[in-house]
mmCIF file of C-alpha atoms in Angstrom:
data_model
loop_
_atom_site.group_PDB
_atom_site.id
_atom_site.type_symbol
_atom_site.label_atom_id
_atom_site.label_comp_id
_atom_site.label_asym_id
_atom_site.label_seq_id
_atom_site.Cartn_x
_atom_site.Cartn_y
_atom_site.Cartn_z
ATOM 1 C CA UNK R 1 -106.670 69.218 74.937
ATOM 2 C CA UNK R 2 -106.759 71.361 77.785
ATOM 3 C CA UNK R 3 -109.636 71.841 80.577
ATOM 4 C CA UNK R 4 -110.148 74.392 83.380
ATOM 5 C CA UNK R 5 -112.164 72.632 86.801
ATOM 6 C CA UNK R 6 -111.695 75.021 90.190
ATOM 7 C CA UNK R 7 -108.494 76.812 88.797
ATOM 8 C CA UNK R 8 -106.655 74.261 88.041
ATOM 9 C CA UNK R 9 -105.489 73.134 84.161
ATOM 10 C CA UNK R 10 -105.906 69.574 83.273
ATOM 11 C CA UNK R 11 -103.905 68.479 80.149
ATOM 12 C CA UNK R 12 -105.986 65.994 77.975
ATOM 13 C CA UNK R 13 -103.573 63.089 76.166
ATOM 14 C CA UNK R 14 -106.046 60.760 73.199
ATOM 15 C CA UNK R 15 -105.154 57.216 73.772
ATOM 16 C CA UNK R 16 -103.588 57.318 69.931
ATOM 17 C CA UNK R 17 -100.792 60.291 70.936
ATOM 18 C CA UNK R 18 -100.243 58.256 74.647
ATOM 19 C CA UNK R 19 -99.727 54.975 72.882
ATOM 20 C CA UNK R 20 -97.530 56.697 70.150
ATOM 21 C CA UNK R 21 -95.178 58.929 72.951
ATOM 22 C CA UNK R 22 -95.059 55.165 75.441
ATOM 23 C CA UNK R 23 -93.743 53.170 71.801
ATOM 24 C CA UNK R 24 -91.494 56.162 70.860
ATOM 25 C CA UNK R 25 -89.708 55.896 74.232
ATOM 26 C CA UNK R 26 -89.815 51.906 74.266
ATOM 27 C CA UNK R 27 -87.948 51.917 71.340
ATOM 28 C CA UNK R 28 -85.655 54.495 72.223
ATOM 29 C CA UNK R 29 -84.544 52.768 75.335
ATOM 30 C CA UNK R 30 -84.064 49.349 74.034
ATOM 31 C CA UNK R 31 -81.917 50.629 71.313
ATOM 32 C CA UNK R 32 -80.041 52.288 73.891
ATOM 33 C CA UNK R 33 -80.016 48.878 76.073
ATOM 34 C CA UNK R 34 -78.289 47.324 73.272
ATOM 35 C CA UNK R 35 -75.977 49.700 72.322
ATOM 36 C CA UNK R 36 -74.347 50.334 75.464
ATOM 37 C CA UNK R 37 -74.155 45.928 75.848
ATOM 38 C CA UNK R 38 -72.331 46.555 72.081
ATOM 39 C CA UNK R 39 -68.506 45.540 72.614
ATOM 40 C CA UNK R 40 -66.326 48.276 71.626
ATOM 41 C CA UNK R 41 -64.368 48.485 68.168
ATOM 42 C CA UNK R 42 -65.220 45.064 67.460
ATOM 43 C CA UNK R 43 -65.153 44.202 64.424
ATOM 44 C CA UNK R 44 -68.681 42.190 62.925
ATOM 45 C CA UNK R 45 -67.686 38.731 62.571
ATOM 46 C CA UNK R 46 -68.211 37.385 58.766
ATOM 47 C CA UNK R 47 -71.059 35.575 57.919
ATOM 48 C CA UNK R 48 -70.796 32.848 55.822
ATOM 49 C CA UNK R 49 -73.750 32.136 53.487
ATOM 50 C CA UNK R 50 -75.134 28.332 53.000
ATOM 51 C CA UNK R 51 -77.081 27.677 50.043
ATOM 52 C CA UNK R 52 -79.209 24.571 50.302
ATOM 53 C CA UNK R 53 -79.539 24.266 46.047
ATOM 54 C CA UNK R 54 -76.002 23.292 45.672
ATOM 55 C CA UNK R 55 -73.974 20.700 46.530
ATOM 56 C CA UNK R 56 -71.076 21.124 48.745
ATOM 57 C CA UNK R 57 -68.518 19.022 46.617
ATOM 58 C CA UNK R 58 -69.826 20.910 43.526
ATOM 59 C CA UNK R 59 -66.857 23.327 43.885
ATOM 60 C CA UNK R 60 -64.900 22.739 46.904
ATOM 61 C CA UNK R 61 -61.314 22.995 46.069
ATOM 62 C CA UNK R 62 -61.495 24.015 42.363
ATOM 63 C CA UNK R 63 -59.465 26.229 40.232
ATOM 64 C CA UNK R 64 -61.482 29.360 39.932
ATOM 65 C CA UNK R 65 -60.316 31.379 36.749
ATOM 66 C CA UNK R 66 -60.700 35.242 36.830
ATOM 67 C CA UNK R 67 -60.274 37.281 33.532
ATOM 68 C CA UNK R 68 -57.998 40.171 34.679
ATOM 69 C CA UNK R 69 -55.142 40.596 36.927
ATOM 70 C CA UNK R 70 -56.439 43.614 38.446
ATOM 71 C CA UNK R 71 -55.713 43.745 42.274
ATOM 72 C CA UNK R 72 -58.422 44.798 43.288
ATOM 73 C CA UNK R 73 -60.625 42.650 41.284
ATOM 74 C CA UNK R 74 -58.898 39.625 42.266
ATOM 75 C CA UNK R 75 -59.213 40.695 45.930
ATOM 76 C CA UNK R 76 -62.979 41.020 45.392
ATOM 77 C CA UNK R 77 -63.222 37.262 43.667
ATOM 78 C CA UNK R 78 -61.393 35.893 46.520
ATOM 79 C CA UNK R 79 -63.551 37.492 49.417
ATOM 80 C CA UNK R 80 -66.912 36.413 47.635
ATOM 81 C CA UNK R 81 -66.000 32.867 47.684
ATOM 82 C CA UNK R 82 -64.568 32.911 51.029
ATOM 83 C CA UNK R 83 -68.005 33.682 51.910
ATOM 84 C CA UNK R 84 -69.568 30.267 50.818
ATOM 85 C CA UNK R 85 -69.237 26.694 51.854
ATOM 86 C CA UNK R 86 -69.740 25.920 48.607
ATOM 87 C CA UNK R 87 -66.435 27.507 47.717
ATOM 88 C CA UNK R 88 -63.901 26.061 50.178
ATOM 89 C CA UNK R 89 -60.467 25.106 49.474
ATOM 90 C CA UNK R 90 -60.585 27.191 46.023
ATOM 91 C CA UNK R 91 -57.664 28.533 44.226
ATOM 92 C CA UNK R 92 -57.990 31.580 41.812
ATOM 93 C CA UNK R 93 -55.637 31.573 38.340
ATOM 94 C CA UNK R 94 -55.824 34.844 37.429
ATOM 95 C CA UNK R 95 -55.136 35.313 33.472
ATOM 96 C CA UNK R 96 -54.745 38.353 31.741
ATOM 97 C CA UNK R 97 -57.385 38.282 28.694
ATOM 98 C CA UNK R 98 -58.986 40.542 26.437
ATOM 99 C CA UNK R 99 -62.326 42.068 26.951
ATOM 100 C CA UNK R 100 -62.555 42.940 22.813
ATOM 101 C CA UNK R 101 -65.086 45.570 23.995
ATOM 102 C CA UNK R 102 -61.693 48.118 24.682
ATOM 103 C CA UNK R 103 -60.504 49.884 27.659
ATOM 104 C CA UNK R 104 -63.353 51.893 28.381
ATOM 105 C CA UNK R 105 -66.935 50.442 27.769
ATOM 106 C CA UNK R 106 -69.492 53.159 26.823
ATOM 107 C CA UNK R 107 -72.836 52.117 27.406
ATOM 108 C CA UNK R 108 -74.643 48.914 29.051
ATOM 109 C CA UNK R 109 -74.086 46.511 26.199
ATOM 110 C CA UNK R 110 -70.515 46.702 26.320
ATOM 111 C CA UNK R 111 -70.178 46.324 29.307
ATOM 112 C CA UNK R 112 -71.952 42.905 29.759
ATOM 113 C CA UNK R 113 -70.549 42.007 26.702
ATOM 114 C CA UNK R 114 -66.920 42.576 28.134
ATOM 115 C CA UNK R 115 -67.672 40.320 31.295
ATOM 116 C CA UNK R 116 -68.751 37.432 29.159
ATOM 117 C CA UNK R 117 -66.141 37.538 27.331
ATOM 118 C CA UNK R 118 -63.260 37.741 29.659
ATOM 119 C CA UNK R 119 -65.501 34.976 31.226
ATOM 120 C CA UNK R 120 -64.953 32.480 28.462
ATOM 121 C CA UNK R 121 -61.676 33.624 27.419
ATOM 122 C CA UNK R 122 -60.390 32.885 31.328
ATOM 123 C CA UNK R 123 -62.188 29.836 31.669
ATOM 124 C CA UNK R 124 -59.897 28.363 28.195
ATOM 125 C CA UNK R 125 -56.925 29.773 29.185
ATOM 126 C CA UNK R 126 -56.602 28.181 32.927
ATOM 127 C CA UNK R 127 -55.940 24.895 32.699
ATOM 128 C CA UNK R 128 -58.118 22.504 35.178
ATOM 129 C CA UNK R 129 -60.706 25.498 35.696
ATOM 130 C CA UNK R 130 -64.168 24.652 36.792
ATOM 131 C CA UNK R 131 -65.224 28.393 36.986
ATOM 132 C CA UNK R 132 -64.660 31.233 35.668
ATOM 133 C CA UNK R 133 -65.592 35.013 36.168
ATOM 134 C CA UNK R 134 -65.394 37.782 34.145
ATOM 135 C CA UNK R 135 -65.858 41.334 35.702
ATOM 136 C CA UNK R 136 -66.082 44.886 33.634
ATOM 137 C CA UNK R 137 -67.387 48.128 34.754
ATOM 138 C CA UNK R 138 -68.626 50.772 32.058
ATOM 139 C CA UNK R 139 -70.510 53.697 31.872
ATOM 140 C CA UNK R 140 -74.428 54.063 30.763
ATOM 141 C CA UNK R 141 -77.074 56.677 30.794
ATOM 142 C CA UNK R 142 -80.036 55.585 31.531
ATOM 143 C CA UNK R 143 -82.394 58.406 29.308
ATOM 144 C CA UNK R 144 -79.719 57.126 26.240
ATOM 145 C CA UNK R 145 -80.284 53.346 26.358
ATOM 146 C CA UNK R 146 -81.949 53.164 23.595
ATOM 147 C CA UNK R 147 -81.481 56.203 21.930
ATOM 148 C CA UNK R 148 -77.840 56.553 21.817
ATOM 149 C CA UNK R 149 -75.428 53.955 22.084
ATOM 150 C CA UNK R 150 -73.233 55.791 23.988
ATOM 151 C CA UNK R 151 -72.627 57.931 26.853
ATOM 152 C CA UNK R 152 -74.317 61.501 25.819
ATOM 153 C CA UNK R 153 -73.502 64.987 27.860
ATOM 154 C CA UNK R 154 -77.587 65.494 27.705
ATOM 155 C CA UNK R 155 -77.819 63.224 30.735
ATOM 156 C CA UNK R 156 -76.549 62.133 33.503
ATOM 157 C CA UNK R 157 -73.584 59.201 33.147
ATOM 158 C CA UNK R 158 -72.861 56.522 35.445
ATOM 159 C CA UNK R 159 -70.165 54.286 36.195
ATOM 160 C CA UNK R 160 -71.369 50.419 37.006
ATOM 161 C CA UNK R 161 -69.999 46.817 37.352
ATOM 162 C CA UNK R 162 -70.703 43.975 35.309
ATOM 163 C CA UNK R 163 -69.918 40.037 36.806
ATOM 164 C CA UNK R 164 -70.259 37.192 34.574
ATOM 165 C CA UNK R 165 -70.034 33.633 36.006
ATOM 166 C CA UNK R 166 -69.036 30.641 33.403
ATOM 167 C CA UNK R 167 -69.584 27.161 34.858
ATOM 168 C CA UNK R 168 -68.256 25.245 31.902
ATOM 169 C CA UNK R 169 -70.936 25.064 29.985
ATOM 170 C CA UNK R 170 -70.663 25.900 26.435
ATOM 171 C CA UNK R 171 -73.612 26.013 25.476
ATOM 172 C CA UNK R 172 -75.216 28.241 28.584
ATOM 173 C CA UNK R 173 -75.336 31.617 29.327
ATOM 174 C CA UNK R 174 -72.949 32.678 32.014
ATOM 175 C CA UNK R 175 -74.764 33.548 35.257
ATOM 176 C CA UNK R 176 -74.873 37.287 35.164
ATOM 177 C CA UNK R 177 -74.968 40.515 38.077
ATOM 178 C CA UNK R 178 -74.545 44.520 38.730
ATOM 179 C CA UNK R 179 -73.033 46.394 41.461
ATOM 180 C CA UNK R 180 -74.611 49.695 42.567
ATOM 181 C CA UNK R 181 -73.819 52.540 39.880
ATOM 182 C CA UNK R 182 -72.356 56.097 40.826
ATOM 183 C CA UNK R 183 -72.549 59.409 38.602
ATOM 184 C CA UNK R 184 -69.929 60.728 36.449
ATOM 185 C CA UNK R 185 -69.177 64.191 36.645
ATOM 186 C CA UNK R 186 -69.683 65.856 33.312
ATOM 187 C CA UNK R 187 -65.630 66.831 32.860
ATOM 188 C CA UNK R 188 -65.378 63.553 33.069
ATOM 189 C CA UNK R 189 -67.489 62.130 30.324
ATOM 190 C CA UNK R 190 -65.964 64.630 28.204
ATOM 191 C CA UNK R 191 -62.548 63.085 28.882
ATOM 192 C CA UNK R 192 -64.001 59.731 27.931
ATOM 193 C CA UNK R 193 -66.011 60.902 25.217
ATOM 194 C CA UNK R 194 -62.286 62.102 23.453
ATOM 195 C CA UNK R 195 -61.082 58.613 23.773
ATOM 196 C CA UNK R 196 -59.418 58.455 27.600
ATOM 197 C CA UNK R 197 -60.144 55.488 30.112
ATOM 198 C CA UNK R 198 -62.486 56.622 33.275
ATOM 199 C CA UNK R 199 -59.043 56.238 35.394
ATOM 200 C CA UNK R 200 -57.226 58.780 32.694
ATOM 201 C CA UNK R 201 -60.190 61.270 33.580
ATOM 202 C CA UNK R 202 -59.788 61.260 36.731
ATOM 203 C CA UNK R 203 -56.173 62.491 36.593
ATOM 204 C CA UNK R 204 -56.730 64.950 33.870
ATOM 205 C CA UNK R 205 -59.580 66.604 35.816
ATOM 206 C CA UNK R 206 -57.560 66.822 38.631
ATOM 207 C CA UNK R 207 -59.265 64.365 41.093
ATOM 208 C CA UNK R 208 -56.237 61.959 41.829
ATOM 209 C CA UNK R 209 -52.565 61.626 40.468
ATOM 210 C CA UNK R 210 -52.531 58.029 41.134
ATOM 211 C CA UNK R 211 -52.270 56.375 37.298
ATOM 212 C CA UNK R 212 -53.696 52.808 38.426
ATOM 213 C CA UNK R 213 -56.239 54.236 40.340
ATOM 214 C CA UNK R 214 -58.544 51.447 38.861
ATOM 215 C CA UNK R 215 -56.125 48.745 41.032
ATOM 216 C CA UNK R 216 -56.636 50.977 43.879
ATOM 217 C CA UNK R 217 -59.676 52.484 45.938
ATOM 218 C CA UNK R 218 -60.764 53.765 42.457
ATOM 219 C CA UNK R 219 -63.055 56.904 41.615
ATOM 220 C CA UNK R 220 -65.986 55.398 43.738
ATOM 221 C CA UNK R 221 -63.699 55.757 46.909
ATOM 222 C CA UNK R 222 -62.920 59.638 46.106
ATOM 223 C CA UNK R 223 -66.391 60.516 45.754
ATOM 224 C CA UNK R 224 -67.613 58.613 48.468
ATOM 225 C CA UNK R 225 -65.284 60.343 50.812
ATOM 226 C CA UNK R 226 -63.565 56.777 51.624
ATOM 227 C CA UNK R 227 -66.418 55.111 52.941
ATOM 228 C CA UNK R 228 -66.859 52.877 49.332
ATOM 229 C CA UNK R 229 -63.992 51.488 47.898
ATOM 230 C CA UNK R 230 -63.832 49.982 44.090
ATOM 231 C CA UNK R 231 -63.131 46.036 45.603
ATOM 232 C CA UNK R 232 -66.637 46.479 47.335
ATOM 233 C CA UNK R 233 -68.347 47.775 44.418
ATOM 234 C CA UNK R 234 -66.937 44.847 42.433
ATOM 235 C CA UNK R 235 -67.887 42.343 45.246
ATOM 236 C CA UNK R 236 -71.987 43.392 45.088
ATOM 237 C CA UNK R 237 -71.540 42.235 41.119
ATOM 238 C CA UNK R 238 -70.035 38.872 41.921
ATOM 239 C CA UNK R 239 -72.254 38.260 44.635
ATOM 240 C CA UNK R 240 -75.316 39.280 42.699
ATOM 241 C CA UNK R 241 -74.366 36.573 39.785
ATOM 242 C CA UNK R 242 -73.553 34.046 42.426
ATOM 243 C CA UNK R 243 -77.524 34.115 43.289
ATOM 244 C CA UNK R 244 -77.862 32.526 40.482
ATOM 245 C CA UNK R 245 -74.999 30.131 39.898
ATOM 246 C CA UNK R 246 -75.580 29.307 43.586
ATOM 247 C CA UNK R 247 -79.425 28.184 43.044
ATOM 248 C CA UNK R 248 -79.918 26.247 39.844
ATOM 249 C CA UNK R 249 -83.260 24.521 41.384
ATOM 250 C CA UNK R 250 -84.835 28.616 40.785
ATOM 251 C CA UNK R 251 -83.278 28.632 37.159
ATOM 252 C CA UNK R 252 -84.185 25.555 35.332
#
């Protein structure tokens, strides 16, 4: 507000806006305090996670069985146990299996369906295992769930990744988890819909010419623009099942 008194203009501030304006500029120079104490290009140091539910013997230096040979799968496995205690001194047998859901998973069910079983098929085939995981990534639309059992041209389709985590028991469930999903263009689905693979897509349509793009950055790192690359995606699946394989005293 403003006020006139003998000529001169005195501007009126309400304790709410002064309080706002003095927090606005705290915060703005502590952030600036720390950024400028911020080392340059230094790289953030990992952080490894310690889970109180398990016991550190549980899987310390056991084989670790992972149902593909896919690079950049295998990469993803290794850096999500590096991240845990829990996990030292592991080794990873990596054993090509079958997902018996085929090459390209079309909707949700599949997809889950082909990490448990490339789960359980990896656990039996390496010998000594303790663990095994079984990842698959698939497509879905979310309008078709139930309505169509595969990936429809009405709606948007996404790509997503599955992890399942067998423990060695037969009987149980393996622990399950999802990565972040990412749309399909509509070319795309069109490709997949005639019977190609998502990586087959993407070179017909143009958007790579690498043929194992899937061992690579994959799709997610072209659309992305680089800053997401297909062995992070995977890793937010494992670690996602991991919450529960690492915390049995929450799942009884």
């Amino acid at each position: 507000h403003t006020r006139a008194h003998n000529g001169m203009v005195n501007l009126e501030v309400s304790p709410l806006v002064a309080a706002a304006c003095g927090f606005g500029v705290g915060i703005a120079a502590t952030s600036a305090y720390f950024l400028l104490r911020q080392p340059i290009a230094t790289a953030p140091a990992v952080q490894r996670v310690r889970v109180s539910d398990v016991p550190v013997e549980a899987f310390v230096g056991a084989v670790v069985a992972v149902g593909t040979t896919n690079a950049a799968k295998v990469k993803a496995v290794r850096a999500c146990l590096d991240l845990y205690p829990a996990f030292d001194g592991t080794s990873i047998t990596a054993v090509k299996v079958d997902s018996l859901v085929g090459d390209q998973p079309k909707n949700i069910v599949q997809t889950l369906q082909g990490a448990r079983n490339r789960a359980r098929a990896a656990f039996e085939a390496a010998e000594g295992a303790r663990m095994a995981i079984g990842i698959e990534s698939g497509l879905f639309s979310p309008e078709c769930l139930v309505s169509c059992p595969t990936v429809c041209l009405e709606h948007p389709t996404y790509d997503i990744c599955a992890c399942a985590v067998h423990c060695g028991d037969a009987e149980g469930e393996p622990h399950l988890g999802f990565s972040c999903a990412f749309e399909v263009p509509p070319a795309f689905v069109e490709r997949i819909q005639a019977g190609r693979d998502l990586t087959q897509a993407c070179n017909d349509c143009g958007l790579t010419s690498d043929p194992r793009l899937g061992e690579h950055g994959g799709m997610i790192n072209i659309v992305t623009g680089g800053v997401f690359t297909r062995q992070q995606y995977t890793e937010q699946a494992i670690i996602s099942a991991f919450a529960r394989t690492l915390n049995p005293k929450l799942f009884p």
